[in-house]
Short mmCIF file of N, CA and C in Angstrom, two decimals:
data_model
loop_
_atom_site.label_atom_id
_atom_site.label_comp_id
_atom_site.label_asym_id
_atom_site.label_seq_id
_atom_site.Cartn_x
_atom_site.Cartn_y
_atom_site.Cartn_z
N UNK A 79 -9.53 -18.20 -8.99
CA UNK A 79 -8.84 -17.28 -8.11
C UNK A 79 -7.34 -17.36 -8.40
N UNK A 80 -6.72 -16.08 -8.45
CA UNK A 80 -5.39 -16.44 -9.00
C UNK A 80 -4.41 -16.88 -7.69
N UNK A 81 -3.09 -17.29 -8.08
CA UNK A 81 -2.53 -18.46 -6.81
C UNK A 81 -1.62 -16.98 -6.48
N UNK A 82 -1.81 -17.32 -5.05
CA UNK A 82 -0.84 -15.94 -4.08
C UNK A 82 0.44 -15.86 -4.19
N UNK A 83 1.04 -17.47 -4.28
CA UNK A 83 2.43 -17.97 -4.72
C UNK A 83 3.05 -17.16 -5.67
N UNK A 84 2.06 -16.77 -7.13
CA UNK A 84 2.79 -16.48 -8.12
C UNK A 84 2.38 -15.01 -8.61
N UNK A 85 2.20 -14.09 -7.51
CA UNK A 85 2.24 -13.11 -7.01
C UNK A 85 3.60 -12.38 -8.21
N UNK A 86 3.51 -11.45 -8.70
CA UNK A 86 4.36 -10.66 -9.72
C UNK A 86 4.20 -9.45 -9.07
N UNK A 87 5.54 -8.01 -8.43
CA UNK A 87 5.33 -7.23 -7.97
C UNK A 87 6.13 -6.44 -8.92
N UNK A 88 5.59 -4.83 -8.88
CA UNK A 88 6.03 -4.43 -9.92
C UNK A 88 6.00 -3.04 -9.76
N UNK A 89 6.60 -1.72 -9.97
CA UNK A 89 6.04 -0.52 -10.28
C UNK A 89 4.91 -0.18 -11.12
N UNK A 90 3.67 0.77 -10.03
CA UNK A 90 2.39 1.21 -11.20
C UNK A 90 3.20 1.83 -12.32
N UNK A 91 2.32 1.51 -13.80
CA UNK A 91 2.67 1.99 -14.79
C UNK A 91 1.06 2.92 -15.22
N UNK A 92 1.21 3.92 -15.87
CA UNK A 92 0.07 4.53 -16.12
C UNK A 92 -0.76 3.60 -16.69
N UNK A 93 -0.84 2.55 -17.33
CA UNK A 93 -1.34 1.93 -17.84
C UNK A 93 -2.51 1.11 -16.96
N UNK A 94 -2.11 0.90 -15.42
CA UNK A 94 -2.34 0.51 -14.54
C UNK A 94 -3.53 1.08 -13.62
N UNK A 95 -3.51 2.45 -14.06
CA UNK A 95 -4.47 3.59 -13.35
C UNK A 95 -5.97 2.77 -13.42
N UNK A 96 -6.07 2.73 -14.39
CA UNK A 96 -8.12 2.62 -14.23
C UNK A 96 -8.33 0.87 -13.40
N UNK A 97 -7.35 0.23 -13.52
CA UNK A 97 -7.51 -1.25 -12.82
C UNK A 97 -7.43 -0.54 -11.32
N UNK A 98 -6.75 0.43 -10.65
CA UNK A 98 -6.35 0.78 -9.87
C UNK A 98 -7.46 1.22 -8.84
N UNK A 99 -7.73 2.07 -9.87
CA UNK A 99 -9.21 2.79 -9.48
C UNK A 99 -9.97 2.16 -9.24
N UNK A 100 -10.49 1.16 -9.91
CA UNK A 100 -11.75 -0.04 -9.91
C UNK A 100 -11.40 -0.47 -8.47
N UNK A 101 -10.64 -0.92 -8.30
CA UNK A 101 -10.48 -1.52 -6.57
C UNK A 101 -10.21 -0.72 -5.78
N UNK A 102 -9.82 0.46 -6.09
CA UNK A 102 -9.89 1.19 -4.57
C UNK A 102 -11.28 1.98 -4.19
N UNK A 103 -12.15 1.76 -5.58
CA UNK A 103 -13.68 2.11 -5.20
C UNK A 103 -14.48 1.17 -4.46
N UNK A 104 -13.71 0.15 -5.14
CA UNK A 104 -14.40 -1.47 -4.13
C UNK A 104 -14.31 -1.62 -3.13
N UNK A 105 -13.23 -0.77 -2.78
CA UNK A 105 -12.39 -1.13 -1.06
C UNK A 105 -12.57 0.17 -0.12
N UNK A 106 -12.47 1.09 -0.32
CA UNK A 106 -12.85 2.57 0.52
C UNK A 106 -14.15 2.88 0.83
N UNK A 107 -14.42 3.54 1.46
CA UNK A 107 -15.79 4.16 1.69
C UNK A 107 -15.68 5.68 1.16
N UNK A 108 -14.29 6.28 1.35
CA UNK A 108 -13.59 7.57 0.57
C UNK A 108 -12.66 7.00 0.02
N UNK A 109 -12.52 6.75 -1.20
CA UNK A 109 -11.54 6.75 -2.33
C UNK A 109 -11.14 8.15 -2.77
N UNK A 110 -9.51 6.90 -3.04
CA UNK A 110 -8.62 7.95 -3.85
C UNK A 110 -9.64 8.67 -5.57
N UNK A 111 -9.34 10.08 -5.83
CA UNK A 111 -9.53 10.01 -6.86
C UNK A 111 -8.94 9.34 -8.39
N UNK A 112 -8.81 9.51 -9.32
CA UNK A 112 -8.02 8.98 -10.49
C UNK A 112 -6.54 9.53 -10.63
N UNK A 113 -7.19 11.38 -10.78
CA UNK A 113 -6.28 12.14 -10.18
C UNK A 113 -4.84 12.11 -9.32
N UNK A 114 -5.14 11.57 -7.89
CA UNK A 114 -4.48 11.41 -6.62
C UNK A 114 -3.34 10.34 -7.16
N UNK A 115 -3.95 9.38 -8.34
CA UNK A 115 -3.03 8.35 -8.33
C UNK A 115 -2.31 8.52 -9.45
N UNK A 116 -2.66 9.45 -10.06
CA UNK A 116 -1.65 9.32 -11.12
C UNK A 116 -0.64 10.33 -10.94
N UNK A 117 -1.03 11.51 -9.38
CA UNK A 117 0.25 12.37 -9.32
C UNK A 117 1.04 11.47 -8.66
N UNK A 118 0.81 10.08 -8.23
CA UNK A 118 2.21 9.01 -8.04
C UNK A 118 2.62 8.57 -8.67
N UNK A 119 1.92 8.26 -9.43
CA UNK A 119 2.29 6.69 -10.82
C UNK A 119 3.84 7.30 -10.81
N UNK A 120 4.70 8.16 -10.44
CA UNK A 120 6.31 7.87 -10.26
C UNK A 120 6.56 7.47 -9.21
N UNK A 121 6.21 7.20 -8.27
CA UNK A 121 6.89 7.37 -6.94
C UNK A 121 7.50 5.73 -6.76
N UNK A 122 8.54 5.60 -6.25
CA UNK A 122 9.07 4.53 -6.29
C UNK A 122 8.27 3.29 -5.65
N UNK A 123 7.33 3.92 -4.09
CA UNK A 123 6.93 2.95 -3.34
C UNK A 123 5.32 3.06 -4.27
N UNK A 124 5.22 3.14 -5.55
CA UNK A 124 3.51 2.58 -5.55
C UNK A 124 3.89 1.19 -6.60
N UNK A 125 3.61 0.59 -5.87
CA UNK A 125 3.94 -0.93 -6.81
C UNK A 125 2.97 -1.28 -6.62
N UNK A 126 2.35 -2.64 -7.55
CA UNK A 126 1.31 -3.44 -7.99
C UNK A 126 1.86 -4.73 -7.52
N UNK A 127 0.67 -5.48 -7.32
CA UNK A 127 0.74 -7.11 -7.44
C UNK A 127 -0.57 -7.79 -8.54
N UNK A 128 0.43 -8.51 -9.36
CA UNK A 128 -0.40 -9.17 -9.98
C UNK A 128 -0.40 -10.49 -10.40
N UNK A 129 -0.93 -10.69 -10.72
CA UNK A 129 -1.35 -12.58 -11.07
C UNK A 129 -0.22 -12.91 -12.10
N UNK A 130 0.68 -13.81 -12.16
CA UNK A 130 1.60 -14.10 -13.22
C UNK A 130 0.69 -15.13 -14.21
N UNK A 131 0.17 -16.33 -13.54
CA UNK A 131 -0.34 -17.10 -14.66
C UNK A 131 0.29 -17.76 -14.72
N UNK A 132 1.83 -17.57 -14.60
CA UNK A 132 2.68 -18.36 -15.10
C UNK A 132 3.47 -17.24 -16.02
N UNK A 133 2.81 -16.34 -16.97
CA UNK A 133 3.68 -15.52 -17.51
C UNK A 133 3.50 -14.16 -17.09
N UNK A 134 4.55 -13.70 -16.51
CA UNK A 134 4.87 -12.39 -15.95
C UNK A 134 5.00 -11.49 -17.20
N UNK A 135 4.77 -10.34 -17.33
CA UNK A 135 4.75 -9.51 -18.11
C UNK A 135 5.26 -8.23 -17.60
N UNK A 136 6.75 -7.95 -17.79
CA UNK A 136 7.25 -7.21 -16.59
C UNK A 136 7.11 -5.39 -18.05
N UNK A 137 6.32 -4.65 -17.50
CA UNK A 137 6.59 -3.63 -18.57
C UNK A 137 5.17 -3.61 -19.32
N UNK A 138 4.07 -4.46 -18.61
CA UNK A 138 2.99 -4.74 -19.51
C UNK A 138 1.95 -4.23 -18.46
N UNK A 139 0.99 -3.94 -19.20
CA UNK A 139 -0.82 -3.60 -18.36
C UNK A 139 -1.07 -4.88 -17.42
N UNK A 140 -1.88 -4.45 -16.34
CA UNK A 140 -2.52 -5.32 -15.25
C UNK A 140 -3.09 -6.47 -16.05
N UNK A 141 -4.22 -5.67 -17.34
CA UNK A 141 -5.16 -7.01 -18.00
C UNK A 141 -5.86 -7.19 -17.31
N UNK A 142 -6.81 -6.48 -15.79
CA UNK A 142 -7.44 -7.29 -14.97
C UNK A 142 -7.29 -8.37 -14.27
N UNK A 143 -5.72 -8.56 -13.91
CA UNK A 143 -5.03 -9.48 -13.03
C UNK A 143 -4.87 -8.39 -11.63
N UNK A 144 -5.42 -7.65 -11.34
CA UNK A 144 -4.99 -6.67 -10.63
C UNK A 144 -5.15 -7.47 -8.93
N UNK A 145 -3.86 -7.49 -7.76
CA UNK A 145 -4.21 -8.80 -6.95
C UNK A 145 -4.10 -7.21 -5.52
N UNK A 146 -3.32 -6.01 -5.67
CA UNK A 146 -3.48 -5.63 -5.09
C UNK A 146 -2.21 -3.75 -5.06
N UNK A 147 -2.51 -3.21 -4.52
CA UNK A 147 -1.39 -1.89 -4.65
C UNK A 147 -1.26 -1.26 -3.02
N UNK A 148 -0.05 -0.53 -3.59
CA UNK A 148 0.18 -0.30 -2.06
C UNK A 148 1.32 1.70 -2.72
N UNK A 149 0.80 2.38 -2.12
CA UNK A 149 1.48 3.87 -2.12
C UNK A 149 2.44 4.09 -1.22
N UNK A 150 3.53 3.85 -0.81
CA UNK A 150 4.52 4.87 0.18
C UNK A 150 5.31 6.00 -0.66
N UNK A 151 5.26 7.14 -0.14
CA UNK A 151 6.49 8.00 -0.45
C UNK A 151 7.05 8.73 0.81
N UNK A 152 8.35 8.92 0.05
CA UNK A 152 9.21 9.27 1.25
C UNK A 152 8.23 11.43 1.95
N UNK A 153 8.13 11.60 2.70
CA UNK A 153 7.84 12.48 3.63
C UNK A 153 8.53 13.66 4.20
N UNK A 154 9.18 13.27 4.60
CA UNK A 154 10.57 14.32 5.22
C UNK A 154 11.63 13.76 5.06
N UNK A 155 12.50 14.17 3.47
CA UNK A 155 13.48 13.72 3.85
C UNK A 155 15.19 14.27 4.68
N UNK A 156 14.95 15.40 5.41
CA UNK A 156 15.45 15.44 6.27
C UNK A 156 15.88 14.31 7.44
N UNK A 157 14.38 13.93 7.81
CA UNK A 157 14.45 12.64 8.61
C UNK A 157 14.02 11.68 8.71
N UNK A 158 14.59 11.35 7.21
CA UNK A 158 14.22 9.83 6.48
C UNK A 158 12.94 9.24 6.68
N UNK A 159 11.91 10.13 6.79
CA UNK A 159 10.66 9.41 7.13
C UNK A 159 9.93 9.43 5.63
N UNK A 160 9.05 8.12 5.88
CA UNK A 160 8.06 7.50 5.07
C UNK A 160 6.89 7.46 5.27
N UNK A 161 6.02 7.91 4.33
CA UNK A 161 4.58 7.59 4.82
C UNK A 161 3.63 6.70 3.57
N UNK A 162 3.62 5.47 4.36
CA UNK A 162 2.45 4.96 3.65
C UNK A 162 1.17 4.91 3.68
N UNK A 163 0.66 5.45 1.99
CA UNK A 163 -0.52 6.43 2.16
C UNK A 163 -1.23 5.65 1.67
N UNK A 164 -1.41 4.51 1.16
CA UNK A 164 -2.70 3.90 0.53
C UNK A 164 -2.11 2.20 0.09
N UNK A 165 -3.00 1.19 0.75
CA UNK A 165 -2.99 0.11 0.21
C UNK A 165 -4.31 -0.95 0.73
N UNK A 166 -4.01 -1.40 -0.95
CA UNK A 166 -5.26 -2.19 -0.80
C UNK A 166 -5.60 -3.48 -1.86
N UNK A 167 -5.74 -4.79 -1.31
CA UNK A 167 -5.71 -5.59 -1.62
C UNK A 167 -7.40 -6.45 -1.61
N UNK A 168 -7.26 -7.30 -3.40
CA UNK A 168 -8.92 -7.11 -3.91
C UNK A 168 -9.41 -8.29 -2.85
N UNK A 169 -10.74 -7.48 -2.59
CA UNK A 169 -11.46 -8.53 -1.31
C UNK A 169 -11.02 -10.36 -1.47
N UNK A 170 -11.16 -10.89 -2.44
CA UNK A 170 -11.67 -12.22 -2.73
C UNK A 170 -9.84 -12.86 -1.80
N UNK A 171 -8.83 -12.02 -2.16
CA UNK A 171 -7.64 -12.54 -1.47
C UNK A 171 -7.00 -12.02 -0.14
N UNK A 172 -7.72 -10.77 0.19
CA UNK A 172 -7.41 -10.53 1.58
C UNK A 172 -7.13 -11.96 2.61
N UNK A 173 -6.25 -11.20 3.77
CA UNK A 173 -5.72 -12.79 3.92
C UNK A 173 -4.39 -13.90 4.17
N UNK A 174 -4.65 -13.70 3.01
CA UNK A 174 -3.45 -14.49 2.08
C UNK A 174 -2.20 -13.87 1.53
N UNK A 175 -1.74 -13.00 2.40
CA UNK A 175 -0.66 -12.28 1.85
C UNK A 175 0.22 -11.11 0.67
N UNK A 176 -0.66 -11.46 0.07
CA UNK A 176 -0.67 -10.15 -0.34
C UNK A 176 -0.25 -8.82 -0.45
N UNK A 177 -0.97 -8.54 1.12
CA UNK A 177 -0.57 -7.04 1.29
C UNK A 177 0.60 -6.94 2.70
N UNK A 178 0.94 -8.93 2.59
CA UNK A 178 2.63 -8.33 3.36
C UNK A 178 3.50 -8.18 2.35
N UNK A 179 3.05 -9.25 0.68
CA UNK A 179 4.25 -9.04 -0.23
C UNK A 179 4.55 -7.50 -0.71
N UNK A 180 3.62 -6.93 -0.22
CA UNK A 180 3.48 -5.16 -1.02
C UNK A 180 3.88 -4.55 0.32
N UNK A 181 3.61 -4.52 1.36
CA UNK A 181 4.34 -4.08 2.32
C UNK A 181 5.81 -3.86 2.56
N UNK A 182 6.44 -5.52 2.27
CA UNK A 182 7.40 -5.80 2.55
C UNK A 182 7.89 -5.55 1.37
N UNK A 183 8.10 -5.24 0.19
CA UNK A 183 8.85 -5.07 -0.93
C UNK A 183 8.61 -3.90 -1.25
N UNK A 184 7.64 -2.75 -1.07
CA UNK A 184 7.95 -1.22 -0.56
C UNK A 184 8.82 -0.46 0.13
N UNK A 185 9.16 -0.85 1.63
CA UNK A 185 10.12 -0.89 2.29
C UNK A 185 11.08 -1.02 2.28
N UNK A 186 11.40 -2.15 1.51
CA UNK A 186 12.70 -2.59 0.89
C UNK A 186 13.45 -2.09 0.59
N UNK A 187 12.41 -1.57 -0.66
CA UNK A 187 12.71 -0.24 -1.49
C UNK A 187 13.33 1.15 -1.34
N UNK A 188 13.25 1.06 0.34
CA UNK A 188 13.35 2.49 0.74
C UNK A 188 14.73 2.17 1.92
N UNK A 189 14.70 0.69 2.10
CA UNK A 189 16.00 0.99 3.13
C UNK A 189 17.17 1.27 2.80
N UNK A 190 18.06 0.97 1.37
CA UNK A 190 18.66 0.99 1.25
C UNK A 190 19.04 2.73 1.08
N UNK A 191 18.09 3.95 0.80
CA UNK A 191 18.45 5.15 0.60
C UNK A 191 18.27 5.71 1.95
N UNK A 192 18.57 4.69 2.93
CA UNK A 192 18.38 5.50 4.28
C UNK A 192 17.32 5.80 5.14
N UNK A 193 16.16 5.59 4.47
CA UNK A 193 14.86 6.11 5.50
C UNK A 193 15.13 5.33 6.87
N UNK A 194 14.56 5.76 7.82
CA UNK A 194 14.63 5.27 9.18
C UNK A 194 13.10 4.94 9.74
N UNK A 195 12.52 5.15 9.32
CA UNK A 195 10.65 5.67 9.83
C UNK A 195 9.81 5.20 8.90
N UNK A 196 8.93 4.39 9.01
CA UNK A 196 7.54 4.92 8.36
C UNK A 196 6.13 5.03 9.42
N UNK A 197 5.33 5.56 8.73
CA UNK A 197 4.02 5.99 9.59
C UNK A 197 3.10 5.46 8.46
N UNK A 198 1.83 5.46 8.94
CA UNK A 198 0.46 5.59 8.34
C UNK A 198 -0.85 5.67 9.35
N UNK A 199 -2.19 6.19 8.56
CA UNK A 199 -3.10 6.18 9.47
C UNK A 199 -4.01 5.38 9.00
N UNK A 200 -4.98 4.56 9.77
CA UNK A 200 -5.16 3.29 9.49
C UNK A 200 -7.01 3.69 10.41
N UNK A 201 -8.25 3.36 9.58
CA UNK A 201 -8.90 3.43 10.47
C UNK A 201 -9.31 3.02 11.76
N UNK A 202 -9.74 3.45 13.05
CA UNK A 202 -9.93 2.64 14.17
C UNK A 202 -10.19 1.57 14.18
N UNK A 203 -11.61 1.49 13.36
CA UNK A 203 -12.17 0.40 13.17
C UNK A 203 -11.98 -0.93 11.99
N UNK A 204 -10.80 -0.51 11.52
CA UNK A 204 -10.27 -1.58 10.66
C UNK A 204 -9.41 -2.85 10.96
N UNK A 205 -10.06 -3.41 11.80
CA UNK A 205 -8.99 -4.47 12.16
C UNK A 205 -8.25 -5.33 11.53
N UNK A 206 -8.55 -5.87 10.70
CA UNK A 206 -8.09 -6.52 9.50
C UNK A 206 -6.59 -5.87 9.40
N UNK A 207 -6.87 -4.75 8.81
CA UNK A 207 -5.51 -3.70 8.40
C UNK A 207 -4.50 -3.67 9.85
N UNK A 208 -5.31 -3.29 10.84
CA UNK A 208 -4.21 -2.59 12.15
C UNK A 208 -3.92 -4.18 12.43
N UNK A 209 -3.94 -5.33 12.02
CA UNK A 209 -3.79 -6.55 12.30
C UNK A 209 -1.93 -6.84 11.15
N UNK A 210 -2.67 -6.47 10.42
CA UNK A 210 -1.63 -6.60 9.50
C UNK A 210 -0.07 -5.39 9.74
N UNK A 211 -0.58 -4.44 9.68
CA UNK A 211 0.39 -3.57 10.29
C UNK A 211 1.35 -3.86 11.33
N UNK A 212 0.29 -4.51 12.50
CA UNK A 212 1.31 -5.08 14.01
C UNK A 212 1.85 -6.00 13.15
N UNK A 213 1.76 -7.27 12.65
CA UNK A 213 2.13 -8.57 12.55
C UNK A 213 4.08 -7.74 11.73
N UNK A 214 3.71 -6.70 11.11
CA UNK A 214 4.81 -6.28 10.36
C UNK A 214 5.70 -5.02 11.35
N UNK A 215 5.38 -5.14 12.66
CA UNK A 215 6.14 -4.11 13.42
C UNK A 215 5.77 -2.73 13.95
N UNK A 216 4.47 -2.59 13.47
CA UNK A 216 4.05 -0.97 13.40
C UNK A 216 3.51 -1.27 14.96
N UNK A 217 3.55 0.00 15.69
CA UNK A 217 3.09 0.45 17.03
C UNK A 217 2.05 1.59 16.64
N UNK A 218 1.03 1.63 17.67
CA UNK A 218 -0.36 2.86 17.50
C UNK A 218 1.15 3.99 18.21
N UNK A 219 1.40 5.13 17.74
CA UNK A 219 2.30 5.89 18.48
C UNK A 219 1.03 7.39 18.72
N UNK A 220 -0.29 7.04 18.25
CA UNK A 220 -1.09 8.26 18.25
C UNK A 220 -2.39 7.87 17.79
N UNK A 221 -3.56 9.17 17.92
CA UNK A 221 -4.76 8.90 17.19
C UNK A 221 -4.96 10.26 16.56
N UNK A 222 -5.91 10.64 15.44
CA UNK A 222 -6.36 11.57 14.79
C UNK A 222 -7.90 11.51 14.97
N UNK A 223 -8.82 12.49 15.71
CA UNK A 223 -9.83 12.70 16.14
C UNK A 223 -10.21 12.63 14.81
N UNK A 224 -11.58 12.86 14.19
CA UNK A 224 -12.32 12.80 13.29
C UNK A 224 -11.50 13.08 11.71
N UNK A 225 -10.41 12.19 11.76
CA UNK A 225 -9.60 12.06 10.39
C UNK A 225 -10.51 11.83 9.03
N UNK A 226 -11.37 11.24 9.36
CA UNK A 226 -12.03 10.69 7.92
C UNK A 226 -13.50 11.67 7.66
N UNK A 227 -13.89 11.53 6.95
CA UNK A 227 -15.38 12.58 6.03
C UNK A 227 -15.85 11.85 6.88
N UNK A 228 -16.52 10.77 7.76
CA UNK A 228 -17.56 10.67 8.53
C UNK A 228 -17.20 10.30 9.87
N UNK A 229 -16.12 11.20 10.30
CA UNK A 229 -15.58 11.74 11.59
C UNK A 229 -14.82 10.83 12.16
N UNK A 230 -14.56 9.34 11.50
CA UNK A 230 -14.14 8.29 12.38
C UNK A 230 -12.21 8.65 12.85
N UNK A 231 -11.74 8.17 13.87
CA UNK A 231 -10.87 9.00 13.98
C UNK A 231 -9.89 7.92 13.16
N UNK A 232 -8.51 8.10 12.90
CA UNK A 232 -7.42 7.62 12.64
C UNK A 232 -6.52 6.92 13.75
N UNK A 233 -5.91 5.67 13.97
CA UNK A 233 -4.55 5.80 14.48
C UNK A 233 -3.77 5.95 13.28
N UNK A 234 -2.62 6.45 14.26
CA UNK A 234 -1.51 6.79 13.32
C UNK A 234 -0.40 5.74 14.01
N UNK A 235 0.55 4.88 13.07
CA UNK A 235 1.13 4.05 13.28
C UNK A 235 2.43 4.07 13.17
N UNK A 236 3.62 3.35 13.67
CA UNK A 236 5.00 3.89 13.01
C UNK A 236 5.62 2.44 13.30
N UNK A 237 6.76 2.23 12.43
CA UNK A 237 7.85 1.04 12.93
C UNK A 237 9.65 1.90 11.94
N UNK A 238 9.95 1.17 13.03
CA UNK A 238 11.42 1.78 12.30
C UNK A 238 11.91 0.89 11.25
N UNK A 239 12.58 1.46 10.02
CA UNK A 239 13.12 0.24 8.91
C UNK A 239 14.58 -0.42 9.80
N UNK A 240 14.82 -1.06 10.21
CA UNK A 240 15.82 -1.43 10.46
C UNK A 240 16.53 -2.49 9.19
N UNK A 241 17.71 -2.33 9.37
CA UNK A 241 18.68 -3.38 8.08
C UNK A 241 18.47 -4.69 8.26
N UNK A 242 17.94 -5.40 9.43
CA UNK A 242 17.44 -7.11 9.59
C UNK A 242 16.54 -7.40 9.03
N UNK A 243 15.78 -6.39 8.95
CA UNK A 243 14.07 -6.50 8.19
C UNK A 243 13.96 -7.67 7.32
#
């Protein structure tokens, strides 16, 4: 199992797509298509985490070190809002941090150009996730009646970026 410690975060590179895919089929019940992810592979907030080993390979393929990904893009930027649309971290390390290092270094990413907001919708029944979300600031500010293909509804979540973060 690779060590959480030595966690390497990084911008997806196309190269990255089909490792990408493989786990978000593992992890959804509706997955992203291949498609969906490669009209991001620019977006500033889709970064990777992966296993260093010890040697980081900054500019290089996953290799099947793939530890976890996470999608935000900015939304309205009128009013600096963010929406993070997809993350997901491979079962065996859920947990263990992970998907606060991809959380929290997404965000990051985005305070300094001003955003004020982010949102996401998170299934009802996912506790795990809406666990992780609170622990990082997010409030339920809403729900989405039958959001998903087998009607389950959505909350929708929000926390403000503040500069202490």
């Amino acid at each position: 199992m690779p060590d959480v410690a030595r966690t390497y975060i990084r911008t997806a590179l196309p190269a990255d797509i089909e490792a990408i895919v493989r786990l978000e089929q593992r992890t959804f019940d509706e997955p992203w298509s291949r498609l969906l992810f490669e009209q991001f592979i620019n977006a500033a907030g889709f970064l990777v985490a992966i296993s260093t080993d010890g040697n980081p390979r900054p500019g290089g393929p996953i290799d099947g070190r793939l530890l976890g990904y996470i999608v935000t893009t900015p939304s309205d930027q009128s009013k600096r809002l963010l929406h993070l649309r997809n993350l997901a971290v491979a079962p065996r390390l859920r947990g263990q941090g992970v998907g606060s290092q991809l959380l929290e270094r997404s965000l990051v990413s985005y305070r300094s150009g001003g955003y004020q907001r982010v949102f996401l919708e998170v299934r009802a029944s996912n506790k795990p996730a809406i666990r992780l979300y609170r622990k990082h600031g997010f409030l339920v500010i809403g729900r989405q009646p039958g959001y998903y293909g087998d009607g389950e509804p959505a909350l929708v979540m929000a926390r403000d970026i503040e500069e202490g973060w």
